[in-house]
PDB file of C-alpha atoms in Angstrom:
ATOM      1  CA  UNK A  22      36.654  69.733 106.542  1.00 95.00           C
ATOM      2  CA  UNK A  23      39.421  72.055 105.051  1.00 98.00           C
ATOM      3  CA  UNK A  24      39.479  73.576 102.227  1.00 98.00           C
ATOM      4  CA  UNK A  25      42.842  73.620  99.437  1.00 98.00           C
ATOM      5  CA  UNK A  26      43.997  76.339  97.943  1.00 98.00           C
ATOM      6  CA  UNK A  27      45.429  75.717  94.275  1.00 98.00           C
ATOM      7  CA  UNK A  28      49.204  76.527  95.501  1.00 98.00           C
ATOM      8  CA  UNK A  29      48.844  73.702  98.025  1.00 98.00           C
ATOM      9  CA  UNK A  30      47.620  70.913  95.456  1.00 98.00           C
ATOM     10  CA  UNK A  31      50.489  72.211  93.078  1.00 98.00           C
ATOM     11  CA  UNK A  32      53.219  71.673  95.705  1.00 98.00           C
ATOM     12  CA  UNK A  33      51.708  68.461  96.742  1.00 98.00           C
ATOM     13  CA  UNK A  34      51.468  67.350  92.801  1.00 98.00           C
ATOM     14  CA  UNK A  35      55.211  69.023  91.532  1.00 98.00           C
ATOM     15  CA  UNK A  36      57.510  68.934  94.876  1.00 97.00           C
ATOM     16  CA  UNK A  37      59.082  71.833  93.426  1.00 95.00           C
ATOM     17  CA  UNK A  38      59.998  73.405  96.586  1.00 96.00           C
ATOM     18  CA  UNK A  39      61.184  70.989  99.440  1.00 97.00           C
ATOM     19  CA  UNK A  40      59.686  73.138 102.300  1.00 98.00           C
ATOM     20  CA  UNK A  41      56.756  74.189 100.891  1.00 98.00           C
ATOM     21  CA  UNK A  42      56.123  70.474  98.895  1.00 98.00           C
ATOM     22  CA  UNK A  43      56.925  68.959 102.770  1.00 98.00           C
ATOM     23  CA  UNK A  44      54.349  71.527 104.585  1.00 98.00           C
ATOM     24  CA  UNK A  45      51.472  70.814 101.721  1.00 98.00           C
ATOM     25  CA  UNK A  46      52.102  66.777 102.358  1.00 98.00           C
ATOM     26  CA  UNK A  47      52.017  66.940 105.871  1.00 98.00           C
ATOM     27  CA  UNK A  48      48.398  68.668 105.893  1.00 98.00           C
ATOM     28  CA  UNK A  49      47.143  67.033 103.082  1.00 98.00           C
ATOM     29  CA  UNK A  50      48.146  63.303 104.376  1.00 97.00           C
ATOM     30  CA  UNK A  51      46.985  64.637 108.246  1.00 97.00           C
ATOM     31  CA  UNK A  52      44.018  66.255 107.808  1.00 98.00           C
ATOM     32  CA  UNK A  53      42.518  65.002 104.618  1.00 98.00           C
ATOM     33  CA  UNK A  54      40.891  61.684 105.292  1.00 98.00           C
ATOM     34  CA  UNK A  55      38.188  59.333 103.761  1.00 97.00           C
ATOM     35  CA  UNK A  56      36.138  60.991 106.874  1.00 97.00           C
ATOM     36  CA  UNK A  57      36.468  64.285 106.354  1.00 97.00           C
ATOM     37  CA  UNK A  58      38.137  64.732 102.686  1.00 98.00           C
ATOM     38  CA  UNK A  59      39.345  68.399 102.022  1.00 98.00           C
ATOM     39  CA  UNK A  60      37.503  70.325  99.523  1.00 98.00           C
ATOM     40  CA  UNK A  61      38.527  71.385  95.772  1.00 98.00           C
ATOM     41  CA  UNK A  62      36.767  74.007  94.484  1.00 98.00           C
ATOM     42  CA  UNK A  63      35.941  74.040  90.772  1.00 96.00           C
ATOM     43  CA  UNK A  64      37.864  77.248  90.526  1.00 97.00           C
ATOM     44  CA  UNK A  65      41.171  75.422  92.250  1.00 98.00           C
ATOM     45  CA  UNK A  66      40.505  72.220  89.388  1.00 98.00           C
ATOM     46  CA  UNK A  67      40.674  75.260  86.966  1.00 98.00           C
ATOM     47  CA  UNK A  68      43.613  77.108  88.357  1.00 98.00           C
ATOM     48  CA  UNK A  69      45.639  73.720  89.002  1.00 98.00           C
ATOM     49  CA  UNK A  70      44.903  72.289  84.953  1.00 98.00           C
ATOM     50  CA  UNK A  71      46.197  75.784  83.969  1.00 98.00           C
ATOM     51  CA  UNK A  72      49.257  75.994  86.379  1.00 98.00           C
ATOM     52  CA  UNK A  73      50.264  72.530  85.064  1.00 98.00           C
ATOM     53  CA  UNK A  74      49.875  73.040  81.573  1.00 97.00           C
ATOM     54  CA  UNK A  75      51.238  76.970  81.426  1.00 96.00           C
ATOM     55  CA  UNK A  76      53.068  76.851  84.354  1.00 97.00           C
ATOM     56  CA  UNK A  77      55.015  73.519  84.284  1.00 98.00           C
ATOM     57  CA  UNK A  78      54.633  72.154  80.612  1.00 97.00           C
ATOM     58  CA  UNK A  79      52.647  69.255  81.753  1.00 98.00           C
ATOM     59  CA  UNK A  80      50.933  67.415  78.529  1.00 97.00           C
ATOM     60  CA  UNK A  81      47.500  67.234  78.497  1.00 96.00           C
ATOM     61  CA  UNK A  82      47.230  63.559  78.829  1.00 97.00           C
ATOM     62  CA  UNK A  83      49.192  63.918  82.346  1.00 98.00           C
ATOM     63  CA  UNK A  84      47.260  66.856  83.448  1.00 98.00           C
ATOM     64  CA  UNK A  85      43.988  64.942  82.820  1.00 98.00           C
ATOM     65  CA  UNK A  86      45.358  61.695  84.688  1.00 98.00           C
ATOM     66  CA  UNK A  87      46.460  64.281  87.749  1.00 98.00           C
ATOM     67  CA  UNK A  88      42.380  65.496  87.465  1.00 98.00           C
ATOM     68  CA  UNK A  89      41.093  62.062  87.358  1.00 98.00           C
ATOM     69  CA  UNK A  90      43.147  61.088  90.724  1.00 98.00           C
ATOM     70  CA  UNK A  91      42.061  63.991  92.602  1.00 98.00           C
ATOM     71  CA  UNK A  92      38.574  63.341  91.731  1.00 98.00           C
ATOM     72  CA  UNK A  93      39.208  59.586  92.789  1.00 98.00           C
ATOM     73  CA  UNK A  94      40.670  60.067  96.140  1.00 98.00           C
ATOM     74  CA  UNK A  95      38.628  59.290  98.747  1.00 97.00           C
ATOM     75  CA  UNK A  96      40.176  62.102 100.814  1.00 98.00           C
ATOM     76  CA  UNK A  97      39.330  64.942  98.342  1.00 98.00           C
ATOM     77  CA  UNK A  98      36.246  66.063  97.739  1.00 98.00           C
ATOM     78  CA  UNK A  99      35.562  68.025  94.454  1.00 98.00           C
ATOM     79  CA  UNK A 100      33.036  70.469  94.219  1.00 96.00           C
ATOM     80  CA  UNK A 101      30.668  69.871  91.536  1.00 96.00           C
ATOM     81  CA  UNK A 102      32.284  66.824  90.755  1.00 97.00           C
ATOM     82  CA  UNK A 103      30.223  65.606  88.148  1.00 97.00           C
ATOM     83  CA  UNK A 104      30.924  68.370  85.811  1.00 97.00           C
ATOM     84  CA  UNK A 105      34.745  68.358  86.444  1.00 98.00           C
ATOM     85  CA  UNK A 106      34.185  64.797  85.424  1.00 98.00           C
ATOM     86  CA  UNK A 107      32.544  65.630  82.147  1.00 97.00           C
ATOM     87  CA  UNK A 108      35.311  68.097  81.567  1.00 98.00           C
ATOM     88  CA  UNK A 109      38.344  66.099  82.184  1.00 98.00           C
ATOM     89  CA  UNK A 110      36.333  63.894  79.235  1.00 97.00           C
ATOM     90  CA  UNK A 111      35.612  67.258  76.405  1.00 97.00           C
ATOM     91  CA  UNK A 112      39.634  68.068  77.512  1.00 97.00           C
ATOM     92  CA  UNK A 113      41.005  64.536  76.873  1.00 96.00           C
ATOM     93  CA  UNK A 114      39.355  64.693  73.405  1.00 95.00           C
ATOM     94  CA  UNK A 115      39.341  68.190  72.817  1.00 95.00           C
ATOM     95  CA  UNK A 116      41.593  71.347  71.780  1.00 95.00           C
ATOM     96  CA  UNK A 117      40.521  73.640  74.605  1.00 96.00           C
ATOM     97  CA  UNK A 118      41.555  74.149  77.983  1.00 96.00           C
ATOM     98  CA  UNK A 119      40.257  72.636  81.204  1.00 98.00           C
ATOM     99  CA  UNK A 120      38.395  75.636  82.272  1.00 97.00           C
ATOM    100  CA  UNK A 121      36.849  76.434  78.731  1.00 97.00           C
ATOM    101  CA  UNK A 122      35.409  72.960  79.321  1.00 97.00           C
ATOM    102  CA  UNK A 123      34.284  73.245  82.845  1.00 97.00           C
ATOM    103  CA  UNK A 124      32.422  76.542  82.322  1.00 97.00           C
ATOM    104  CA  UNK A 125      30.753  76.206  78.963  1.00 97.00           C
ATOM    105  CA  UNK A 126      29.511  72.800  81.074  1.00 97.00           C
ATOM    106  CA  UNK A 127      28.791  75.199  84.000  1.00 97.00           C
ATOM    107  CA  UNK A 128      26.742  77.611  81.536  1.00 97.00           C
ATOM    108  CA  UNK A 129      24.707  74.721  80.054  1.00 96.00           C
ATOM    109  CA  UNK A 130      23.648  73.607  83.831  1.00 96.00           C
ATOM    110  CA  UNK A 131      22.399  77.013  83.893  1.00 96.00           C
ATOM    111  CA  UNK A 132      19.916  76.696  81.013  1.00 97.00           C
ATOM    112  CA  UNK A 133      22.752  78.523  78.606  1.00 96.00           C
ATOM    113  CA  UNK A 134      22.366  77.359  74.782  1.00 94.00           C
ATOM    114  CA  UNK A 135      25.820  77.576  74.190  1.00 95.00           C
ATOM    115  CA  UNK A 136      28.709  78.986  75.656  1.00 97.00           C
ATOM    116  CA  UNK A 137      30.343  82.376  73.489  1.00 97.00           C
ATOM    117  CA  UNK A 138      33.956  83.026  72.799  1.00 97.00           C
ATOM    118  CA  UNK A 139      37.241  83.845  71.083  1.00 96.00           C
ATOM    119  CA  UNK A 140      38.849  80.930  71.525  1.00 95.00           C
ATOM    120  CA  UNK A 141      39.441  79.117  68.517  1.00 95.00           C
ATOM    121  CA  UNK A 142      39.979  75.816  69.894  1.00 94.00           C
ATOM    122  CA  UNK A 143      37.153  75.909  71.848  1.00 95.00           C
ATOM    123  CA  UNK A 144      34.615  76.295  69.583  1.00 94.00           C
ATOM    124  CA  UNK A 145      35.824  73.200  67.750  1.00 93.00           C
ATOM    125  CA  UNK A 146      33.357  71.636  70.547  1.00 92.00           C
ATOM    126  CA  UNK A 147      29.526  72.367  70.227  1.00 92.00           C
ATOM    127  CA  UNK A 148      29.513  74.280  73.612  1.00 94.00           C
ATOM    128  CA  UNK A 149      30.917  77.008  71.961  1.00 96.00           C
ATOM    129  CA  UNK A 150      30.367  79.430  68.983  1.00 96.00           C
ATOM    130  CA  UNK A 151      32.596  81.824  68.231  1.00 96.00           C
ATOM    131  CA  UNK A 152      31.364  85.689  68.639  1.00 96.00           C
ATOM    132  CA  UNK A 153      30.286  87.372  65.754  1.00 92.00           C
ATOM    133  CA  UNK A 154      32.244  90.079  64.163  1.00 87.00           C
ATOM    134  CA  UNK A 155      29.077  91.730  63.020  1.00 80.00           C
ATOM    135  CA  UNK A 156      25.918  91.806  65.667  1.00 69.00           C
ATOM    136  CA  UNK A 157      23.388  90.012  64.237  1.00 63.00           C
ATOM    137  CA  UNK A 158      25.190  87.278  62.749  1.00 55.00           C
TER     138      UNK A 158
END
């Protein structure tokens, strides 16, 4: 098994850059296989949702479908797939990003009550709360 880096999945995904988009196909299509699928970590999933979005203006509807394939693919295996699938579902009906998703899912595995930040869009979900201004609030 091999493991992919974010920067690999993006040139495999965009083919922004004919030599690196060629060298990321070639490895991907020769040494991932239904056999021995090449590992995603749930930090790459994270990384390559953000890249896509940020990076390359992808909509969210696209950058779920892109998630949704790579945790289909018999010759990728996610980490923690399960969560990244519950994810991909809070981001395709949600406000916040990918990651905001995955972790506040992440921190509820963990016996977390809820999940606290700044983001405003996130805490339009019931993973999150927004922290106080005031302690004790």
């Amino acid at each position: 098994m091999i493991g992919l880096d974010t920067n690999v999945l993006v040139r495999y995904i965009v083919r922004d850059d004919d030599e690196q988009s060629g060298a990321a196909t070639r490895l991907i299509e020769s040494k991932c296989t239904a056999d021995n699928p090449g590992l995603v970590s749930s930090i790459v999933m994270c990384e390559l949702a953000w890249v896509l979005t940020r990076g390359y203006g992808y909509r969210r509807e696209m950058v779920g479908r892109v998630i949704r394939r790579i945790l289909l693919v018999q010759e990728l295996q996610v980490k923690n797939a399960e969560m990244a699938w519950q994810a991909v579902r809070l981001f395709g009906q949600g406000k916040a990003d990918f990651a905001d998703y995955r972790i506040s899912i992440s921190n509820r595995e963990g016996k977390a009550e809820v999940t606290y930040t700044f983001d405003l869009r996130a805490v339009e979900s019931d993973l999150f709360k927004i922290v106080p201004a005031r302690t004790g609030q």
